[in-house]
Coordinates of C-alpha atoms and ligand atoms in Angstrom, one line a residue:
X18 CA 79.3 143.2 115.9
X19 CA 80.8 141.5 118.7
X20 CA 82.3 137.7 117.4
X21 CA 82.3 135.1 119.9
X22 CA 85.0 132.6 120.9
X23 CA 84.2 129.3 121.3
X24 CA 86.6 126.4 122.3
X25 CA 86.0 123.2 120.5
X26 CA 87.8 120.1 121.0
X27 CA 89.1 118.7 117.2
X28 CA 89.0 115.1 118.4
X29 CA 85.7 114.7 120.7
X30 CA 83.8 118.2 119.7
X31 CA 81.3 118.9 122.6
X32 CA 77.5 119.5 121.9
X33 CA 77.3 122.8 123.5
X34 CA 79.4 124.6 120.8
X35 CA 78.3 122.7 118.1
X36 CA 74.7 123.6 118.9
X37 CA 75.2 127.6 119.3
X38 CA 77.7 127.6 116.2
X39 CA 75.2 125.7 114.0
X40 CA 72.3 128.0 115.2
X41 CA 74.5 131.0 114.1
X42 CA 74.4 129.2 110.0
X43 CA 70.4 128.7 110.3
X44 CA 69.9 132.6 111.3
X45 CA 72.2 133.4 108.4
X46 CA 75.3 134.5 110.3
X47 CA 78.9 133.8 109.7
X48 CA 81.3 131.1 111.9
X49 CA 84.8 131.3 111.4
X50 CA 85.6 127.2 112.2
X51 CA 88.8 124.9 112.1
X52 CA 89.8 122.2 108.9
X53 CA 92.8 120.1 108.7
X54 CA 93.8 122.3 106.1
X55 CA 93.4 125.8 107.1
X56 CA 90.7 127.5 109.2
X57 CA 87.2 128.3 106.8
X58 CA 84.6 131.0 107.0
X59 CA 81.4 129.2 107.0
X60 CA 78.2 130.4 106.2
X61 CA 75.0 128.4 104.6
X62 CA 76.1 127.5 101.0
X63 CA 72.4 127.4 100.5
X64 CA 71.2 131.0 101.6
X65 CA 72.5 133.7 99.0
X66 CA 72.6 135.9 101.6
X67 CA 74.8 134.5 103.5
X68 CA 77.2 134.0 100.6
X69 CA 77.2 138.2 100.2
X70 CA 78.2 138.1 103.8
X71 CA 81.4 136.1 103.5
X72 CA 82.3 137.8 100.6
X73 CA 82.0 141.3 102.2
X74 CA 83.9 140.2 105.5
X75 CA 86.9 139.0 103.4
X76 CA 86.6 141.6 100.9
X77 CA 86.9 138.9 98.3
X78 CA 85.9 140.0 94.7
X79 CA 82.3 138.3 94.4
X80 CA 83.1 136.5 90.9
X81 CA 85.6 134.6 92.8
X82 CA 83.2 131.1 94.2
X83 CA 83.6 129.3 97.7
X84 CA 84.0 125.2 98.2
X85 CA 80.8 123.7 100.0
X86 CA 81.5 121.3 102.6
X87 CA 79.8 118.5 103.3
X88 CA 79.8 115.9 105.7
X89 CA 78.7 112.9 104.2
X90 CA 79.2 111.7 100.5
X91 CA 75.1 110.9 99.8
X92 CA 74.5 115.1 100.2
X93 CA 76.9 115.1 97.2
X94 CA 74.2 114.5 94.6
X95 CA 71.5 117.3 96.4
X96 CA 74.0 119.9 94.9
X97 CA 75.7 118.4 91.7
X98 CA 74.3 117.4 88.2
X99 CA 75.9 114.6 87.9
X100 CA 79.2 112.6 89.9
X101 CA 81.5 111.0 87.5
X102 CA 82.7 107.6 88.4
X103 CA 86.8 109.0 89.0
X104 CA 84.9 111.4 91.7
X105 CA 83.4 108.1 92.9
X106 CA 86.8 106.6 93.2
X107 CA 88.7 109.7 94.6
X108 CA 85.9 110.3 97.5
X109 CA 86.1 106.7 98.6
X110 CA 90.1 107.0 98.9
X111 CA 90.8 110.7 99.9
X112 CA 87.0 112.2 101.6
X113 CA 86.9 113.4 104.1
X114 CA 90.4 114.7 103.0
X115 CA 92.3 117.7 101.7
X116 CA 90.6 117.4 98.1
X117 CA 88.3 119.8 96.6
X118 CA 86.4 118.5 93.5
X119 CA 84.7 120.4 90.8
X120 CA 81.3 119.1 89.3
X121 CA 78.9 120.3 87.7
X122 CA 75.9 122.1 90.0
X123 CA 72.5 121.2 90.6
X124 CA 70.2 124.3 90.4
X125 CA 70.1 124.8 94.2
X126 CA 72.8 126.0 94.8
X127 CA 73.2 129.8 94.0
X128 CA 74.9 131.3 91.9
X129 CA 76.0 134.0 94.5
X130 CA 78.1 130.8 95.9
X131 CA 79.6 129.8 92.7
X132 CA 80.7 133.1 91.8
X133 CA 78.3 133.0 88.9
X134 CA 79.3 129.7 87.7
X135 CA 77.8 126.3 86.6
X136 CA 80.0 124.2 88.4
X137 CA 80.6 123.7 92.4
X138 CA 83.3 123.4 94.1
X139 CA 83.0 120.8 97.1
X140 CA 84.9 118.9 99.3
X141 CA 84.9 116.9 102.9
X142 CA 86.9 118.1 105.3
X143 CA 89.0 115.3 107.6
X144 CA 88.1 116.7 110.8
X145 CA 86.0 115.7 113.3
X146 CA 85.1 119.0 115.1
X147 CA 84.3 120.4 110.9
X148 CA 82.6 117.2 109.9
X149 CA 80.3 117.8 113.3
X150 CA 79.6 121.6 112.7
X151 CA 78.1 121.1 109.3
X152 CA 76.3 118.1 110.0
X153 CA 74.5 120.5 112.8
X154 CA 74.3 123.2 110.6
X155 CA 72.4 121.9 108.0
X156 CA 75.0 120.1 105.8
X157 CA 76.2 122.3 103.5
X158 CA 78.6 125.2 104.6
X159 CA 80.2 127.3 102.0
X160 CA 83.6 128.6 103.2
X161 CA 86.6 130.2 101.6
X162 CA 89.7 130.4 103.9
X163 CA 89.0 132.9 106.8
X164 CA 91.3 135.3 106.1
X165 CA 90.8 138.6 104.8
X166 CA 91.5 138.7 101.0
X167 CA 95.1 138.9 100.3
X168 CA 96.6 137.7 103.8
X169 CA 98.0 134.2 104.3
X170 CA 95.4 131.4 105.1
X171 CA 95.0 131.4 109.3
X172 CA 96.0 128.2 110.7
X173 CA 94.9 129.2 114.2
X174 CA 92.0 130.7 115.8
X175 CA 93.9 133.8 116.6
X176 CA 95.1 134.5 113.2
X177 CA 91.2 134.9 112.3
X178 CA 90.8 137.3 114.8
X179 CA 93.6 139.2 113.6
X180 CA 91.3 139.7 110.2
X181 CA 88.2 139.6 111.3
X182 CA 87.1 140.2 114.7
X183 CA 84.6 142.1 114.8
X184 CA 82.9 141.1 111.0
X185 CA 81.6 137.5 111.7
X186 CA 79.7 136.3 114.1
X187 CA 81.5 133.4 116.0
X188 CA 84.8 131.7 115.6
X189 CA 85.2 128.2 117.0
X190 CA 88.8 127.6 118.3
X191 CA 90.0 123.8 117.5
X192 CA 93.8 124.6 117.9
X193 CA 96.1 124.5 115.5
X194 CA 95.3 123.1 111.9
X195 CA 97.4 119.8 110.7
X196 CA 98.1 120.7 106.9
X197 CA 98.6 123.8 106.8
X198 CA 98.1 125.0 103.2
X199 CA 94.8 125.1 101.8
X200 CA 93.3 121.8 99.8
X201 CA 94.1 120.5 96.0
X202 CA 91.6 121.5 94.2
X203 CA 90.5 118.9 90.9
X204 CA 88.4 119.8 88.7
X205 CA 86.0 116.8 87.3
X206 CA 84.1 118.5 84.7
X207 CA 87.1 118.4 82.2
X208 CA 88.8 115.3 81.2
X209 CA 91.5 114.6 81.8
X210 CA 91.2 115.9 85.1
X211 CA 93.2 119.2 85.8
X212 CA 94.6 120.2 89.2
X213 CA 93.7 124.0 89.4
X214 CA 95.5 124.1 93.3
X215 CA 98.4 121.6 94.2
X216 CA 97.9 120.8 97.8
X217 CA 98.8 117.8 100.3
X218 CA 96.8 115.4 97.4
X219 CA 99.3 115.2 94.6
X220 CA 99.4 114.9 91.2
X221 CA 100.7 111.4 91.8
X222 CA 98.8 110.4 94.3
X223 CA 95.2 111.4 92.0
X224 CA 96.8 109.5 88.8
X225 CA 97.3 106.4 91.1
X226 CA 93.5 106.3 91.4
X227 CA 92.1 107.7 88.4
X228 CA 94.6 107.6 85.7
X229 CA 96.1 110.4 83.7
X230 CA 95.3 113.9 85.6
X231 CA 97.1 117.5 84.3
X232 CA 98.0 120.1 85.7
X233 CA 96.4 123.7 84.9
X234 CA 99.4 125.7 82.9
X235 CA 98.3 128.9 84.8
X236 CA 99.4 127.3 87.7
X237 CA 102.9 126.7 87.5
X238 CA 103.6 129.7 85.1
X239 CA 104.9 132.9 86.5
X240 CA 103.7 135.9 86.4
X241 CA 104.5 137.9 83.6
X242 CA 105.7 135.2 81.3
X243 CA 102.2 133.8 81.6
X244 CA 100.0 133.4 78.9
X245 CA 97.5 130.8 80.8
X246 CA 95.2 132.5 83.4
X247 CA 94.7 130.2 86.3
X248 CA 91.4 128.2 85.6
X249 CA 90.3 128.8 89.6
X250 CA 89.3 132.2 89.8
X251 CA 91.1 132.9 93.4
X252 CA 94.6 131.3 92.3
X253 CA 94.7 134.8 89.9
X254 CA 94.4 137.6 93.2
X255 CA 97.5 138.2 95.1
X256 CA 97.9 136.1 98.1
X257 CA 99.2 135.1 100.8
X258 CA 101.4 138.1 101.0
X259 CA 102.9 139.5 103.8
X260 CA 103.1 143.2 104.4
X261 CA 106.8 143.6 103.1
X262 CA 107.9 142.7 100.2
X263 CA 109.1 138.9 100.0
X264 CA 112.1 137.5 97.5
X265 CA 112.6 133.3 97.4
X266 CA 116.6 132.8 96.7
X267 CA 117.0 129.5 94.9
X268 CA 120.2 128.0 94.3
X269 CA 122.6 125.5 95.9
X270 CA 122.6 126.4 99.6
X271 CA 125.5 127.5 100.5
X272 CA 125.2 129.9 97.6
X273 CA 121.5 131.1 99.0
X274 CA 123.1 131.6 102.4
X275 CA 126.0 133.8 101.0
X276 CA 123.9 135.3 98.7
X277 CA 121.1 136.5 101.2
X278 CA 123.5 137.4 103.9
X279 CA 125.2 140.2 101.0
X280 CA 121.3 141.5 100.2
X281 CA 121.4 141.5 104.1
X282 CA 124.1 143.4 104.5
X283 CA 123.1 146.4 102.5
X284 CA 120.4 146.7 103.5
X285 CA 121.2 147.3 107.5
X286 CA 124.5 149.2 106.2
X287 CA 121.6 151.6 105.2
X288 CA 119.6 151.4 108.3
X289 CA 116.8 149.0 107.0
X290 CA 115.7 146.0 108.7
X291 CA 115.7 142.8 106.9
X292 CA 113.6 138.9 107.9
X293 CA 114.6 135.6 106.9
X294 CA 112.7 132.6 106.1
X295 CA 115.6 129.9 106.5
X296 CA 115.4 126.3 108.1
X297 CA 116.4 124.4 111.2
X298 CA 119.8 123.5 109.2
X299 CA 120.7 127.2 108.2
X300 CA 119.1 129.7 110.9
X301 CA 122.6 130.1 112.1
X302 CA 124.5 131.0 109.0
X303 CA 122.4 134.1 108.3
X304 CA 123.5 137.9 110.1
X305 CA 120.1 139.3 109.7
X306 CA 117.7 142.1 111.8
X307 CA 115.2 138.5 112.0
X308 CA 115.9 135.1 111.0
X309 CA 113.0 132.6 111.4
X310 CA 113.0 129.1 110.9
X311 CA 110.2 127.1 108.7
X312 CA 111.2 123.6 110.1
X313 CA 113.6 120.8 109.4
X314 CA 114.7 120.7 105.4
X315 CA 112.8 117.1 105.1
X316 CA 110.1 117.8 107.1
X317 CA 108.1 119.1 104.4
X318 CA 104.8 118.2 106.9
X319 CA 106.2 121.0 109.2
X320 CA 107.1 123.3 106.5
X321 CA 103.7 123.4 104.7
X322 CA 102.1 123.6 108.2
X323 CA 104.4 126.5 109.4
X324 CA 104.3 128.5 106.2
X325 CA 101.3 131.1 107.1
X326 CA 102.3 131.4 110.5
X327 CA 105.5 133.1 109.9
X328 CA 104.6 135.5 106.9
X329 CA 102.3 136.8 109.5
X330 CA 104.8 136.6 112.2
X331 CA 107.1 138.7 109.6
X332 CA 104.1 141.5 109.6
X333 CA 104.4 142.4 113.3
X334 CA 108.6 142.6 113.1
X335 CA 108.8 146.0 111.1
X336 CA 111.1 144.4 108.6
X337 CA 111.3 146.4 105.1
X338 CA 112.3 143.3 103.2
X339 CA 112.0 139.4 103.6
X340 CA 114.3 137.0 101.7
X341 CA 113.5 133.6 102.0
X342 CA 115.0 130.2 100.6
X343 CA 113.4 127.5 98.3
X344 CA 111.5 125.0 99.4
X345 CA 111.3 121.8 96.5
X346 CA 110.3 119.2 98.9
X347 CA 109.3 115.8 97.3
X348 CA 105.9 115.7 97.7
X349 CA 104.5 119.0 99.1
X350 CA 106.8 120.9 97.3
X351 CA 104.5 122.1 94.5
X352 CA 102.2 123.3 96.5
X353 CA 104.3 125.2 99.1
X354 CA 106.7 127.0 96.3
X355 CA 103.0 127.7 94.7
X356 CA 102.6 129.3 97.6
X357 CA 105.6 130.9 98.6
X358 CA 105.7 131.9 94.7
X359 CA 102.2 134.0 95.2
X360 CA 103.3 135.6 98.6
X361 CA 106.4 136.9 96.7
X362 CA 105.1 137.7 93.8
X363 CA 107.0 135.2 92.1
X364 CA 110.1 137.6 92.9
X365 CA 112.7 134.7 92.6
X366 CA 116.9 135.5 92.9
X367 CA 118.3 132.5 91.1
X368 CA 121.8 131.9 92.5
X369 CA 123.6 130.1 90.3
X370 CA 126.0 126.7 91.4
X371 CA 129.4 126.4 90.8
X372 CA 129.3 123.7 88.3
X373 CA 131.3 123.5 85.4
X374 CA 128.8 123.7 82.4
X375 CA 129.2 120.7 79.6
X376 CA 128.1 123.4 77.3
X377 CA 131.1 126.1 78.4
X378 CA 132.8 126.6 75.3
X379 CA 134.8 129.7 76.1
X380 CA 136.6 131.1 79.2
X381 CA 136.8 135.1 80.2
X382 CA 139.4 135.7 82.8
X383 CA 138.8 139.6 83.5
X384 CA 141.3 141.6 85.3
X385 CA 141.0 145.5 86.0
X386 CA 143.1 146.8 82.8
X387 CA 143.3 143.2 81.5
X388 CA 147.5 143.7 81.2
X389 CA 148.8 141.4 84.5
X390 CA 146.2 139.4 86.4
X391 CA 144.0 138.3 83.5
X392 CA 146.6 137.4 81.2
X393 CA 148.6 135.5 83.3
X394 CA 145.7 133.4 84.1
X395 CA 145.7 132.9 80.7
X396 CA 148.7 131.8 80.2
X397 CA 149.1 129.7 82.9
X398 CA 145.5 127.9 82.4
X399 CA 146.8 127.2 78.9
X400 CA 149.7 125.2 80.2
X401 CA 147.4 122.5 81.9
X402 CA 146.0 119.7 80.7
X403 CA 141.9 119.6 79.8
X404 CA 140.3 116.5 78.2
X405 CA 138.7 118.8 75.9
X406 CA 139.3 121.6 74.0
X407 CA 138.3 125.4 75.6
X408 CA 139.0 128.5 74.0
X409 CA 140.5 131.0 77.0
X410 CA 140.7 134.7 76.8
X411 CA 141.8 137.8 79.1
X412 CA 139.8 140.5 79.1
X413 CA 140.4 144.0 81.0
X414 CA 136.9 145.4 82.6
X415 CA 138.1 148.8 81.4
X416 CA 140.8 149.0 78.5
X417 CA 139.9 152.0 76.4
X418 CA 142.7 151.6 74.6
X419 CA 145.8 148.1 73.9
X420 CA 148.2 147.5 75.7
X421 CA 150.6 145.4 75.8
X422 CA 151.3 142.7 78.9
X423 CA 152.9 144.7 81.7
X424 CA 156.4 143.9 81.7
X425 CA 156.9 142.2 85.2
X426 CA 154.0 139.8 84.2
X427 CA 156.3 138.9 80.9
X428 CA 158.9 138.5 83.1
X429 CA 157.6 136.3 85.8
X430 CA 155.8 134.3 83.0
X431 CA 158.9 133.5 81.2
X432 CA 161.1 132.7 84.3
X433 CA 158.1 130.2 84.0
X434 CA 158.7 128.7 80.9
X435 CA 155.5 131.0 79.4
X436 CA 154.7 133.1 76.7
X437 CA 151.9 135.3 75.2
X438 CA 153.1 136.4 72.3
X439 CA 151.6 139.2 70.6
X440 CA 149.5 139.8 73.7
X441 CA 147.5 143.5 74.1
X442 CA 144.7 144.1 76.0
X443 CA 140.8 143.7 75.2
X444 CA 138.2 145.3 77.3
X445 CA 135.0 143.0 78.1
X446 CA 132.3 143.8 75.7
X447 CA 129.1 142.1 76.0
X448 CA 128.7 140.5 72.3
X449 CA 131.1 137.9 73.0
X450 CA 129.5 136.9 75.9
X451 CA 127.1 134.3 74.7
X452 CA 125.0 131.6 77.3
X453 CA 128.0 129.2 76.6
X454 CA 130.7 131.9 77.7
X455 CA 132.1 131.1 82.1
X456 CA 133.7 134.4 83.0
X457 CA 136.0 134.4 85.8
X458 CA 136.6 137.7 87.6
X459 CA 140.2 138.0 90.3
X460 CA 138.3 139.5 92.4
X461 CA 134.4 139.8 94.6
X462 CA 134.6 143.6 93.6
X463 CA 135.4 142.8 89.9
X464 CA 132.4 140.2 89.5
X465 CA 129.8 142.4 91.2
X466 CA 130.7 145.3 88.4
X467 CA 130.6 142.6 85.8
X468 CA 127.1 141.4 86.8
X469 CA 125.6 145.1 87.1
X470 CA 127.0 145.9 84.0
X471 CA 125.8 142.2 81.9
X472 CA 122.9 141.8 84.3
X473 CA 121.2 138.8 81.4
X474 CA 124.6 136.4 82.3
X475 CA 124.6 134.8 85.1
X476 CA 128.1 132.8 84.6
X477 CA 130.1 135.5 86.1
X478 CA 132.0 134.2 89.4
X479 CA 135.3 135.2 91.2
X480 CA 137.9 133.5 90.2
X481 CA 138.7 131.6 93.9
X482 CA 135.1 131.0 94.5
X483 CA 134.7 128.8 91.2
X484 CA 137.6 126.0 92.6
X485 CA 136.0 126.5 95.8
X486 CA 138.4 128.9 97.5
X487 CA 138.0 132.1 99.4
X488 CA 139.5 135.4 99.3
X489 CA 140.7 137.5 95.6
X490 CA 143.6 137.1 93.4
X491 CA 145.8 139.6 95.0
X492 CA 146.5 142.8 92.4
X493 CA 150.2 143.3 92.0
X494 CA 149.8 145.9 89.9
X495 CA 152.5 148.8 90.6
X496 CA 154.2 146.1 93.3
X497 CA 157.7 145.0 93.3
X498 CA 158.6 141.9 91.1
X499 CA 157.8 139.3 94.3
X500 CA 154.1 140.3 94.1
X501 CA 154.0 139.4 90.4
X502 CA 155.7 136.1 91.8
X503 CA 153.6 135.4 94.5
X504 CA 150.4 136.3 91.9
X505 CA 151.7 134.1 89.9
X506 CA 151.8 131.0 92.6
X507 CA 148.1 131.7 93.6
X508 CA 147.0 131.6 89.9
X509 CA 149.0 128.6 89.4
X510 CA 147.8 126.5 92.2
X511 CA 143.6 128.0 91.2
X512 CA 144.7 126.7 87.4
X513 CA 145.2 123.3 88.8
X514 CA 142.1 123.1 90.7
X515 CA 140.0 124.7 87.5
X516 CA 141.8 122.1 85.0
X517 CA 141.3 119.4 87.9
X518 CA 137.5 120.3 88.6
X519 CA 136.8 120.5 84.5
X520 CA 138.4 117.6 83.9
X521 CA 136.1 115.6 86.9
X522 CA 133.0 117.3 86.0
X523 CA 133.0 116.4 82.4
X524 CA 133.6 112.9 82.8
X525 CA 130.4 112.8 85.1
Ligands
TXA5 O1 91.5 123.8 102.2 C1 90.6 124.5 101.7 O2 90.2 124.3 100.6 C2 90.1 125.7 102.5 C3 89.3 125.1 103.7 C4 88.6 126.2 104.5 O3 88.4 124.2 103.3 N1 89.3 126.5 101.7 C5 89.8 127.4 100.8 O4 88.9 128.2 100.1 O5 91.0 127.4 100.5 P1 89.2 129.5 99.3 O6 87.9 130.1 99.0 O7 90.2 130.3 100.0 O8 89.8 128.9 98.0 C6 88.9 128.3 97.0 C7 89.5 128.2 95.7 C8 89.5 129.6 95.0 O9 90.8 129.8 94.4 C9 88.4 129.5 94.1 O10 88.5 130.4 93.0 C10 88.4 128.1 93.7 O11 88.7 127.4 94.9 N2 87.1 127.6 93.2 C11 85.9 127.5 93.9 N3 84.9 127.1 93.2 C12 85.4 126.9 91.9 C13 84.8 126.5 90.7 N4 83.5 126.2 90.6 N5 85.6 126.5 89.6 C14 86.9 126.9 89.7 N6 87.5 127.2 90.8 C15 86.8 127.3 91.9
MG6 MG1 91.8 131.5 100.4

């Protein structure tokens, strides 16, 4: 099958297009045309036939139902049961919007629409070339997004061809969409009202309106953990996902950008290519193979509307892996991490902050053999002043066997005015590290053995990095008596900037 292009303006849609596309719906075909959300693949919602179509051009799984669109709220009642009064409400403030509601059907509309179920989905799109096109064709256009199952929502016409030229019968190019993720979907026929989608209409927004609304548990669960299934059939398929496989980094940024740009690392030190979903602020910070930028951080418009562009844009840049950063904007938020979420596979790296903890109740210091560096952090940490109490230990990563502090330590510690008396070595062993346990490694090679070998705690940091300094604690370890000193000075002056930073933190 050949599909045909048409151009159609999305402010002033001309008659010419409108007529041919809507013909194409009243033979029974399929047209491919723009929302304000994402592009739809519209077929008649009232021709079972055409329904089979659109689910074997997508691919979709037939028990998963489409959203009719209509143009005008009085075709509402030709294909529901019944429209409560909070649907009454909603329409007048948010149709012709970005909000799908659920009702109850009437019995024209088939089943092969619904997926087999007794309730429709439907919604009004706010756009004029859309509004136009279903008006022409009829007024009632079934259409799930027009992508094939699986890939990212299109948001332009071309990203529709990429799926599916050559399945449907006509595509009508309006541009770009304005949303850019797909609409909230509310389902009516349950009270209170649940939100099976987030979308552009919030939670918030709906509750202003109607009262209480909830949001359906399968939603916001992950994977795995979940034991809600999502309540709209096509929030349970994979999604949205790009060809290689994507991982969200959360965490403070600076941490993300670090993070990611180690991940990075390894994987071009062994001749793989990795993308980046960063923002406007970041894209410079990360040494990548491709770094692509979602938007400004607070232009949450441009992030939602950019979102499916560039996990498609990923799939022609033979990357192996993508990481990409959170995105918790204030509004849109739920709905793009819902999204990003599926399109990972709700792979999430959590990078933890540097905070101190209120609930730390014991600090590791870990050294090598646990006979120099970490005991003289010890000792020296012990010496300052906290405004609560701590319990401090030094740990060795490997110490088969104890041994007592290595003589120059002893020495440059009492030339200090220090002692640890009775002092031999512990190795690290994982019962004593509990959730309230910080450990503090001397150095980047130290902390990455400690989180590969006690992957479950994630309070493991170098030492420097934790005050918010760079480099290791230099190992003096078989040096000359000036190295222990000069150890000594950098664990001093990192001891006053732990005690200071405790001491702030906890009065927060
Ligand atoms: O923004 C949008 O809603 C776009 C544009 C084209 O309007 N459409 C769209 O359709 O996203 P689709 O088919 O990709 O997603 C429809 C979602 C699916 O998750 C489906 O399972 C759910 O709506 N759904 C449809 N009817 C339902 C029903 N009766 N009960 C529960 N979920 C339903
Ligand atoms: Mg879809």
């Amino acid at each position: 099958m050949e599909t045909r292009i048409l151009k159609i303006n999305k402010e002033c849609p001309e008659e010419k297009p409108l007529l041919e596309a809507a013909e194409v719906i009243k033979q029974g075909g399929l047209v491919a045309f723009p929302t304000e959300t994402v592009y739809g693949l519209g077929g008649n919602a009232m021709d079972p036939n055409a329904s089979a179509r659109i689910y074997e051009a997508k691919g979709r799984p037939s028990d998963n139902p489409l959203i009719v669109h209509i143009a005008k709220f009085t075709d509402l009642k030709m294909i529901t049961r019944e429209i409560p009064e909070k649907a009454e409400a909603l329409a007048k403030k948010f149709w012709p919007g970005p909000l799908t509601m659920i009702f109850y059907k009437a019995e024209n509309v088939p089943y092969s629409t619904t997926g087999g179920l007794e309730t429709v989905a439907v919604r009004m799109p706010n756009h004029k070339a859309a509004l136009a096109f279903i008006e022409a064709a009829g007024g009632f256009i079934a259409a799930p997004s027009a992508n094939v199952s699986g890939k990212p929502s299109p948001t332009i016409a071309s990203h529709v061809l990429e799926d599916l030229n050559g399945a449907i019968d006509m595509v009508l190019d309006g541009g770009s969409v304005g949303i850019g993720i797909e609409s909230t979907i509310l389902d009516l026929t349950v009270e209170p009202p649940m939100i099976l989608r987030p979308g552009y209409i919030t939670q918030e927004m709906l509750q202003e309106v109607i009262g209480e609304v909830v949001m359906d548990p399968g939603v916001s669960s992950e994977k795995g953990e979940s034991r809600e299934r999502p309540k709209a059939p096509g929030m349970r398929y994979r999604h949205y996902a790009p060809k290689a496989e994507l991982s969200i980094v959360e965490g403070e940024q600076d941490r993300v950008i670090e993070r990611i740009n180690e991940i990075a690392k390894d994987y071009m030190d062994s001749g793989q290519r990795v993308g980046v979903i960063a923002t406007e602020e970041t894209k410079n910070l990360y040494h990548a193979s491709v770094v692509k930028s979602i938007g400004f951080r607070e232009d949450e418009e441009m992030i939602a509307r950019q979102l499916y562009g560039i996990l498609r844009e990923f799939d022609e840049s033979q990357v192996d892996a993508i990481y990409s950063e959170a995105f918790e904007t204030p509004k849109m938020g739920q709905a793009i991490m819902n999204r990003l979420l599926k399109a990972a596979g709700y792979r999430v790296i959590y990078v933890p902050g540097r905070h101190w903890k209120k609930n730390y109740r014991k600090l590791l210091f870990v050294c090598n053999g646990g006979t120099c560096r970490s005991p003289m952090a010890k000792a020296i940490f012990e010496s300052m002043e906290l405004k609560r109490p701590l319990q401090v230990e030094a740990r060795g990563f490997v110490s088969l066997f104890p041994e007592p502090l290595n003589q120059k330590t002893e020495a440059i510690l009492a030339a200090n005015g220090l002692k640890l008396e009775g002092y031999s070595s512990e190795e690290l062993k994982g019962e004593e590290i509990t959730e309230n346990t910080l450990i503090l490694a001397m150095d980047e090679s130290l902390r990455k053995k400690i989180c590969e070998k006690f992957p479950e705690h994630t309070e493991t940091y170098n030492y420097t990095d934790f005050v918010g300094e760079n480099g290791d604690i230099n190992n003096p370890y078989g040096d000359s008596l000036a190295d222990y000193g000069a150890c000594y000075t950098q664990l001093k002056e990192m001891a006053e900037k732990l005690a200071e930073k405790i001491n702030q933190e906890e009065e927060e």
